[in-house]
Amino acid sequence: MSTVAWEVHYPLCRCTDWKNMQWKQVTSKIKNRMMNRKKIDINIVLNDIANQDEHMEAIGYFQAGNLILAKKKCENILQKETNNLNIWILLSSIERELGNQIKSIEYLEKILKISPNNAEMQNNLGNYKCELKKYNEAIENYNKAIEIEPNYSEAYINKGATLAELKKYNEAIACYGTAIKLNPKIAQAYGNRANLYNQLKQYENAIKDYNKAIELDPKFFEAYSNIGNTYNELKQYDKAIKYEEKAIEINPNYANAYGNLGNSMYGLRQYEKAISSYDKLIKINPKIAPVYNNKGNALNELKLKIDAIKSYNKAIEIERNFADAWYNKGIALCDLKEYKSGIECFEKTIEIESNFKFLQGLYLHTKMQLCDWTDLNSQITEILKKIRIGEKVTPSFPVLSFTSQQSIQLKAAKIWINEKYPLSEKLGDFSKKYNHKKIRIAYFSADFKNHPVAHLTKQIFENHSREKFEIYAFSFGHDKKDEMRIKLEKVFDNFFDVKSMSDEDIARLSRRMEIDIAIDLGGLTADARTGIFAMRAAPTQVNYIGYPGTMGANYIDYIIADKFLIPEKTRKYYSEKIAYLPFFQPNDSNRKIPDKIFTRKELSLPNKGVIFACFNNTYKYNLKIFESWVKILSMVNGSVLFIYSDNDITNSNLKYIAKIHGLSLNRIIFGKRLAMNDYMARFKIADLFLDTYPFNGGTTVSDALWAGLPVLTRAGEAFSSRMATSMLQAINLPELITETQSEYEAAAIKLGNNPGILKTLREKIATNRKSSILFNTKLYTQHLEAAYTQMYQRHHSGLVPDHIIVSDESQYKTRIQSLKMKTFLHVGCGQKHKNQTTAAFNSPDWEELRLDIDASVLPDVLGTMTDMQSVASNSVDAVFSSHNIEHLYPHEVPVALTEFIRVLKPNGFVVITCPDLQSVCELVAQDKLTEAAYTSAAGPIAPLDILYGHRPAMSHGNLYMAHRCGFTQKVLASTVQSAGFSKTATMRRGAPFFDLWIAAIKSDLPDDKVLELAAEHFPK
């Protein structure tokens, strides 16, 4: 199988919002009730009629439903009694029942000529005109009714409903407010006003009004259904269900309630129950297009794509210009790789709704799947222009194929996140800091299965230190129970299958598990669940491996990268802080390269000639890169281009473009999707892998290098344009990195015409692969854990996220081994350097290595005293720690001392200085707690500062300065010896120094040598 790290991704299907249907239903209900007043009062009218018998005959026909005879009787009466108001009213009602709205309106207007001050007739005339969508004329009638009868609350309600149809929501709300003042007992006024509040997203006001409507009319089932819809908007699906079920209990035939209930179930990811609700609605009313659309979305989520398409087709059959259904059908077709049909659906969507949100970029991205590059550059230019001004024109993922401009990628990501997954404070912040023996790391993914992300990360999960970390998996993908899934379920300490849970419930579960760091392995890709992180699943959240760029989300704290992917000058284009590892992408170093060797004939390749290859996804191809490939082929005689494409339309398009560029069609060979072993074996037959730009290969590039195939890339600005650059740097092949398209072409031509150079490159890969960090997963995992540890420590120190740098341990090993002089590790160096240590260390005989948790002080090694895994064991001659140990908790002190022992060579020693609490307490006993004991470069230092930490520094947010433990001379010596040091020598200095000094050796030495060592380093 041709695997890639990032495949084509589409946004979620678009559900139809039921509130539009509800709005029409509720307002129509009110109008009908008010218009029916004349029917209810018909007997009162009859009392005033002179010719009782004939009039009663007309009424009898009307009530029996014999409208034609009723109409003839009325017309006969009116020939004799031209101005009989009541008969005109009856005739108007008959015409309306017959569907003759225009005639009915004419009769009402006749009535108003006879009786111009009839407020009820003005109101009814307005209602009739609303049915014909003559909203402005209707408002004039309602105004006249109100002018005639200022306390006419029903006219205000109807005017409000009509203003709502014109989207004049604030004016409509004012009308309902007046109606309520005139008659506070009308439930429908509250219900309609609540609908308007919903439209304006004023959900609290909406809920308040719905509840009032229900209080006035406990059988008001529409209000129950609508309040359920409001809770759906708030994603409070459990509450919504209670109201929707109550609506159904009152009226089991109320279709809209089943629609809202289905949407609630959909929100809870209970798709089978959602479908059941939609089917019940369809049984009641099979002509409602949105229900088929929403049912299709539920089927789509269950991966029942064919059934989903059938449901979308039904929606379209009912409502031909239903943009959402066309769009969703297009998504389902693309999931089935029916890109041409999907494109046709998207084109129909755009025809119906030209500014359909996020579709333009997705449409172009889908065309790129088929290598349909018609007007590609102009369309990309238009999309980028719209992104700059903040238009919702594309999901963020397609932009990675459009441009390498980081500012554009960041803007597109922010637009997408702000629209789809804004920060939710529903679950509250993280004021509490979890305190466990081990850091709890949780990986969230839909891809714990046979998928590139799982292949890349599996060995990390296996290699994680179980002494320091507890590893959790939150899986929300469809469980295929393939071999990879079965293995992964056994690797994690805790594996949660949460695919049927809502985002909120998953976030709550993560909080109950007290996860310290949540890792999003999906980012903004297919089946990602970004909403989980929008609710804060953990105090620290990380964007890692699944999405090659910034997520643009203010709740994602870090992105894992390296200095080649995200140079320091480009950090501003990432919403996350950068956690720099020596290399960004993990690999499975246990994976075997298949022994299988394909023949050229088996792969339809010519018997001889250079084979250029590219197995990246086709949406990463574009006209510019293809033209470069054509040029390369034309300059390397007999060469062919072996590319991945398993779509006949894509192949035809590429052949057509090759033909118009004068390239013989036998120079392009198409490779299809293969099983994993065959996929890896296929790399071995190629001579040079040609990477794509601006979207580089991810897994395909590392697979090529693992198989021994040289990769030529062009580096751009963005993460997605620098992935291959990072990998080539990691395996020490910088000569295969180019900066421009012309350099890329020239390098490929040179390599294609020089098989000797290609052979040398293969040999270099074979050699470097054994020692490169690119394929050293164990070391990679240690670096990743170092980054996690620093994230955790920053949070627990009350510090906001900041850039993190994890150094390559191998660099320091090499550096130390190359030094002829002795090396001391300056722990917690801060701003201090060698000349601020001890007299003995500050000499030409000693080389300083600086370690600190704070990257801003530019240490050689970024780390902490309790976790110095970036420093090799038995690698330094001495450790110096000045006023650091008191910043640890008591239980952390032995851990730090054990780390000192680990990094020291067998004959190594440590020199530690810290505050002397005994002399400080003498000042406290003299009641001088806050008086200056001495003055330092930071200002006056009081006993309180020595005991608990420097107050001015902590008041400015530097909680690293807090003191969490303390020592006397006796306690310091016993603590150091208990940690495993052989012998110690100590010194105590009282005022004005108030400090302790200790020298401790790792292996046994005579006492006089220990004292001699102390004398060299202790202050005189």
Short mmCIF file of C-alpha atoms in Angstrom, two decimals, residues 667-962:
data_model
loop_
_atom_site.label_atom_id
_atom_site.label_comp_id
_atom_site.label_asym_id
_atom_site.label_seq_id
_atom_site.Cartn_x
_atom_site.Cartn_y
_atom_site.Cartn_z
CA ARG A 667 8.30 8.20 -20.28
CA ILE A 668 5.66 8.25 -17.50
CA ILE A 669 4.91 5.03 -15.61
CA PHE A 670 2.03 4.91 -13.15
CA GLY A 671 2.31 2.90 -9.95
CA LYS A 672 -0.75 1.81 -8.00
CA ARG A 673 -1.40 1.33 -4.30
CA LEU A 674 0.46 -1.72 -2.94
CA ALA A 675 0.58 -3.73 0.26
CA MET A 676 3.16 -2.44 2.75
CA ASN A 677 5.99 -4.87 1.97
CA ASP A 678 5.61 -4.42 -1.78
CA TYR A 679 5.32 -0.66 -1.32
CA MET A 680 8.67 -0.58 0.51
CA ALA A 681 10.29 -2.96 -1.99
CA ARG A 682 9.23 -0.70 -4.87
CA PHE A 683 11.49 2.10 -3.64
CA LYS A 684 14.56 -0.05 -4.25
CA ILE A 685 14.11 -0.13 -8.01
CA ALA A 686 14.21 3.67 -8.38
CA ASP A 687 17.37 5.76 -8.74
CA LEU A 688 16.23 9.13 -7.37
CA PHE A 689 13.09 10.26 -5.54
CA LEU A 690 11.85 13.67 -6.74
CA ASP A 691 9.99 15.44 -3.93
CA THR A 692 7.02 17.76 -4.44
CA TYR A 693 6.74 21.48 -3.69
CA PRO A 694 5.23 23.40 -1.91
CA PHE A 695 3.88 20.36 -0.04
CA ASN A 696 6.77 17.95 0.60
CA GLY A 697 6.43 14.27 1.17
CA GLY A 698 6.29 13.15 4.79
CA THR A 699 6.28 9.44 5.41
CA THR A 700 7.07 8.74 1.76
CA VAL A 701 10.38 10.60 2.08
CA SER A 702 11.44 8.77 5.25
CA ASP A 703 10.33 5.48 3.65
CA ALA A 704 12.47 6.22 0.61
CA LEU A 705 15.52 6.97 2.77
CA TRP A 706 14.91 3.88 4.90
CA ALA A 707 14.84 1.82 1.69
CA GLY A 708 18.13 3.43 0.61
CA LEU A 709 16.73 5.72 -2.10
CA PRO A 710 18.21 9.26 -2.38
CA VAL A 711 15.61 12.05 -2.18
CA LEU A 712 15.93 15.43 -3.90
CA THR A 713 13.83 18.21 -2.40
CA ARG A 714 13.17 21.91 -2.67
CA ALA A 715 12.90 23.75 0.64
CA GLY A 716 10.27 26.43 1.13
CA GLU A 717 9.20 28.66 4.00
CA ALA A 718 6.60 26.57 5.82
CA PHE A 719 6.71 23.39 7.91
CA SER A 720 5.02 21.46 5.08
CA SER A 721 7.67 22.71 2.65
CA ARG A 722 10.63 21.74 4.84
CA MET A 723 9.88 18.19 5.99
CA ALA A 724 12.26 16.56 3.53
CA THR A 725 14.89 19.18 4.37
CA SER A 726 14.71 18.15 8.01
CA MET A 727 15.06 14.46 7.17
CA LEU A 728 17.98 15.01 4.80
CA GLN A 729 19.77 17.09 7.43
CA ALA A 730 19.15 14.35 9.99
CA ILE A 731 20.74 11.72 7.78
CA ASN A 732 23.55 14.12 6.75
CA LEU A 733 22.60 14.56 3.09
CA PRO A 734 22.35 18.36 2.82
CA GLU A 735 23.62 18.20 -0.76
CA LEU A 736 20.15 16.96 -1.79
CA ILE A 737 18.43 20.14 -0.52
CA THR A 738 17.75 22.90 -3.06
CA GLU A 739 16.30 26.36 -2.54
CA THR A 740 14.84 27.23 -5.96
CA GLN A 741 13.09 25.42 -8.80
CA SER A 742 16.04 25.96 -11.14
CA GLU A 743 18.44 24.50 -8.54
CA TYR A 744 16.07 21.54 -8.14
CA GLU A 745 16.03 20.90 -11.90
CA ALA A 746 19.78 21.30 -12.29
CA ALA A 747 20.52 18.93 -9.40
CA ALA A 748 18.18 16.26 -10.76
CA ILE A 749 19.69 16.50 -14.23
CA LYS A 750 23.20 16.28 -12.83
CA LEU A 751 22.38 13.23 -10.72
CA GLY A 752 20.47 11.58 -13.55
CA ASN A 753 23.46 11.86 -15.84
CA ASN A 754 25.95 10.70 -13.21
CA PRO A 755 25.12 7.20 -11.95
CA GLY A 756 28.36 7.19 -9.98
CA ILE A 757 27.13 10.05 -7.79
CA LEU A 758 23.81 8.25 -7.25
CA LYS A 759 25.71 5.14 -6.19
CA THR A 760 27.79 7.18 -3.74
CA LEU A 761 24.62 8.68 -2.30
CA ARG A 762 23.12 5.23 -1.79
CA GLU A 763 26.26 4.12 0.01
CA LYS A 764 26.18 7.22 2.18
CA ILE A 765 22.54 6.53 3.11
CA ALA A 766 23.40 2.93 3.97
CA THR A 767 26.23 4.11 6.25
CA ASN A 768 24.41 7.06 7.86
CA ARG A 769 21.20 5.16 8.40
CA LYS A 770 22.87 3.05 11.09
CA SER A 771 23.98 6.04 13.16
CA SER A 772 21.55 8.79 12.13
CA ILE A 773 19.05 10.21 14.57
CA LEU A 774 16.52 9.85 11.73
CA PHE A 775 16.14 6.15 12.49
CA ASN A 776 17.14 6.01 16.17
CA THR A 777 13.72 5.73 17.74
CA LYS A 778 15.01 5.01 21.24
CA LEU A 779 17.03 8.22 21.31
CA TYR A 780 14.19 10.09 19.62
CA THR A 781 11.82 8.97 22.39
CA GLN A 782 14.23 10.24 25.05
CA HIS A 783 14.29 13.63 23.33
CA LEU A 784 10.50 13.68 23.12
CA GLU A 785 10.24 12.79 26.81
CA ALA A 786 12.67 15.59 27.65
CA ALA A 787 10.34 18.00 25.86
CA TYR A 788 7.30 16.62 27.69
CA THR A 789 9.14 16.94 31.00
CA GLN A 790 9.94 20.60 30.38
CA MET A 791 6.32 21.30 29.39
CA TYR A 792 5.18 19.64 32.60
CA GLN A 793 7.70 21.51 34.76
CA ARG A 794 6.78 24.87 33.27
CA HIS A 795 3.12 24.29 34.04
CA HIS A 796 3.86 23.11 37.57
CA SER A 797 6.06 26.14 38.16
CA GLY A 798 3.18 28.42 37.23
CA LEU A 799 4.85 29.52 34.00
CA VAL A 800 3.09 30.03 30.69
CA PRO A 801 4.21 27.89 27.74
CA ASP A 802 7.40 29.03 26.05
CA HIS A 803 9.74 27.73 23.39
CA ILE A 804 11.61 24.58 24.41
CA ILE A 805 14.90 23.30 23.06
CA VAL A 806 15.97 19.68 23.52
CA SER A 807 19.57 19.20 22.47
CA ASP A 808 21.04 16.20 20.70
CA GLU A 809 22.88 14.14 23.30
CA SER A 810 25.21 12.81 20.64
CA GLN A 811 26.48 16.34 19.98
CA TYR A 812 27.68 16.65 23.57
CA LYS A 813 29.16 13.19 23.59
CA THR A 814 31.21 14.13 20.55
CA ARG A 815 32.16 17.49 22.00
CA ILE A 816 33.20 16.05 25.36
CA GLN A 817 35.16 13.25 23.75
CA SER A 818 37.04 15.77 21.62
CA LEU A 819 38.08 17.86 24.61
CA LYS A 820 41.53 17.20 26.05
CA MET A 821 40.76 19.31 29.11
CA LYS A 822 38.44 18.27 31.92
CA THR A 823 34.72 19.13 31.69
CA PHE A 824 32.40 20.35 34.42
CA LEU A 825 28.63 20.56 34.09
CA HIS A 826 27.37 23.89 35.38
CA VAL A 827 23.87 22.96 36.59
CA GLY A 828 21.23 25.69 36.85
CA CYS A 829 23.71 28.11 35.34
CA GLY A 830 21.25 30.95 34.81
CA GLN A 831 23.08 34.05 33.60
CA LYS A 832 26.33 32.92 35.23
CA HIS A 833 29.34 31.61 33.35
CA LYS A 834 32.64 29.94 34.14
CA ASN A 835 34.16 33.04 35.78
CA GLN A 836 31.33 33.00 38.33
CA THR A 837 31.83 29.43 39.54
CA THR A 838 34.92 28.50 41.61
CA ALA A 839 38.52 29.58 41.36
CA ALA A 840 39.57 26.08 40.28
CA PHE A 841 36.89 25.72 37.58
CA ASN A 842 37.71 29.21 36.27
CA SER A 843 41.02 28.06 34.80
CA PRO A 844 42.27 26.90 31.38
CA ASP A 845 42.21 23.32 32.63
CA TRP A 846 38.41 23.15 32.72
CA GLU A 847 35.73 23.33 29.97
CA GLU A 848 32.25 24.46 31.03
CA LEU A 849 29.00 22.83 29.85
CA ARG A 850 25.99 24.91 30.90
CA LEU A 851 22.62 23.30 31.81
CA ASP A 852 19.42 25.19 32.65
CA ILE A 853 15.65 24.84 32.28
CA ASP A 854 15.40 28.38 30.89
CA ALA A 855 16.20 28.53 27.16
CA SER A 856 16.58 32.33 27.33
CA VAL A 857 19.93 32.02 29.15
CA LEU A 858 21.28 30.03 26.17
CA PRO A 859 22.49 26.89 27.95
CA ASP A 860 24.39 24.17 26.12
CA VAL A 861 21.91 21.66 27.48
CA LEU A 862 18.25 22.41 28.20
CA GLY A 863 17.11 20.35 31.18
CA THR A 864 16.57 20.15 34.91
CA MET A 865 18.54 18.76 37.83
CA THR A 866 16.03 15.97 38.25
CA ASP A 867 16.09 14.94 34.61
CA MET A 868 19.34 15.46 32.72
CA GLN A 869 18.77 12.71 30.16
CA SER A 870 20.26 14.91 27.42
CA VAL A 871 23.61 14.49 29.23
CA ALA A 872 25.25 11.12 28.73
CA SER A 873 26.10 8.87 31.66
CA ASN A 874 29.75 8.91 32.86
CA SER A 875 30.48 11.87 30.58
CA VAL A 876 31.64 14.77 32.79
CA ASP A 877 34.48 15.16 35.28
CA ALA A 878 32.61 17.41 37.70
CA VAL A 879 29.25 19.00 38.47
CA PHE A 880 28.85 22.48 39.92
CA SER A 881 25.54 23.62 41.42
CA SER A 882 25.26 27.06 42.98
CA HIS A 883 22.06 27.90 44.86
CA ASN A 884 19.88 25.46 42.94
CA ILE A 885 19.21 22.59 45.27
CA GLU A 886 17.04 24.67 47.62
CA HIS A 887 14.58 25.21 44.73
CA LEU A 888 13.66 21.50 44.76
CA TYR A 889 11.06 19.82 46.91
CA PRO A 890 12.64 17.59 49.58
CA HIS A 891 11.64 14.39 47.77
CA GLU A 892 13.28 15.68 44.56
CA VAL A 893 16.70 16.28 46.14
CA PRO A 894 17.78 12.58 46.12
CA VAL A 895 16.60 12.35 42.49
CA ALA A 896 18.82 15.28 41.49
CA LEU A 897 21.81 13.91 43.40
CA THR A 898 21.34 10.54 41.70
CA GLU A 899 21.40 12.32 38.35
CA PHE A 900 24.67 14.02 39.37
CA ILE A 901 26.17 10.62 40.14
CA ARG A 902 24.95 9.22 36.82
CA VAL A 903 26.57 11.84 34.61
CA LEU A 904 29.87 11.89 36.54
CA LYS A 905 32.81 9.83 35.40
CA PRO A 906 34.03 7.22 37.93
CA ASN A 907 36.54 9.67 39.45
CA GLY A 908 34.18 12.63 39.20
CA PHE A 909 33.04 14.97 41.95
CA VAL A 910 30.37 17.54 42.68
CA VAL A 911 30.58 21.00 44.29
CA ILE A 912 27.33 22.36 45.73
CA THR A 913 26.57 25.60 47.51
CA CYS A 914 23.24 26.60 49.06
CA PRO A 915 21.81 28.77 51.89
CA ASP A 916 22.71 27.94 55.51
CA LEU A 917 19.42 27.91 57.39
CA GLN A 918 21.12 27.70 60.77
CA SER A 919 22.77 31.13 60.45
CA VAL A 920 19.65 32.57 58.78
CA CYS A 921 17.48 31.36 61.66
CA GLU A 922 19.71 33.19 64.11
CA LEU A 923 18.55 36.42 62.43
CA VAL A 924 14.94 35.22 62.53
CA ALA A 925 15.32 34.57 66.27
CA GLN A 926 16.43 38.20 66.57
CA ASP A 927 13.15 39.26 64.88
CA LYS A 928 14.96 40.42 61.72
CA LEU A 929 12.89 38.35 59.29
CA THR A 930 12.34 41.15 56.76
CA GLU A 931 15.46 43.24 57.42
CA ALA A 932 18.30 43.13 54.89
CA ALA A 933 20.87 40.46 55.80
CA TYR A 934 23.13 41.47 52.91
CA THR A 935 22.96 43.24 49.57
CA SER A 936 23.37 41.33 46.28
CA ALA A 937 23.29 42.38 42.63
CA ALA A 938 19.53 41.81 42.80
CA GLY A 939 19.18 44.21 45.73
CA PRO A 940 18.74 43.76 49.52
CA ILE A 941 18.25 40.13 50.63
CA ALA A 942 16.29 39.49 53.83
CA PRO A 943 16.10 36.23 55.83
CA LEU A 944 12.57 35.80 54.42
CA ASP A 945 14.06 35.76 50.90
CA ILE A 946 16.69 33.19 51.91
CA LEU A 947 14.07 30.96 53.51
CA TYR A 948 11.34 31.07 50.85
CA GLY A 949 12.83 32.61 47.72
CA HIS A 950 13.53 36.01 46.24
CA ARG A 951 10.26 37.90 46.59
CA PRO A 952 10.76 40.55 43.84
CA ALA A 953 11.59 37.88 41.26
CA MET A 954 8.56 35.77 42.20
CA SER A 955 6.25 38.78 42.14
CA HIS A 956 7.19 39.20 38.47
CA GLY A 957 6.14 35.63 37.71
CA ASN A 958 9.49 33.86 38.02
CA LEU A 959 8.38 31.04 40.29
CA TYR A 960 11.63 29.18 39.60
CA MET A 961 13.00 31.42 42.38
CA ALA A 962 10.82 29.81 45.06
#
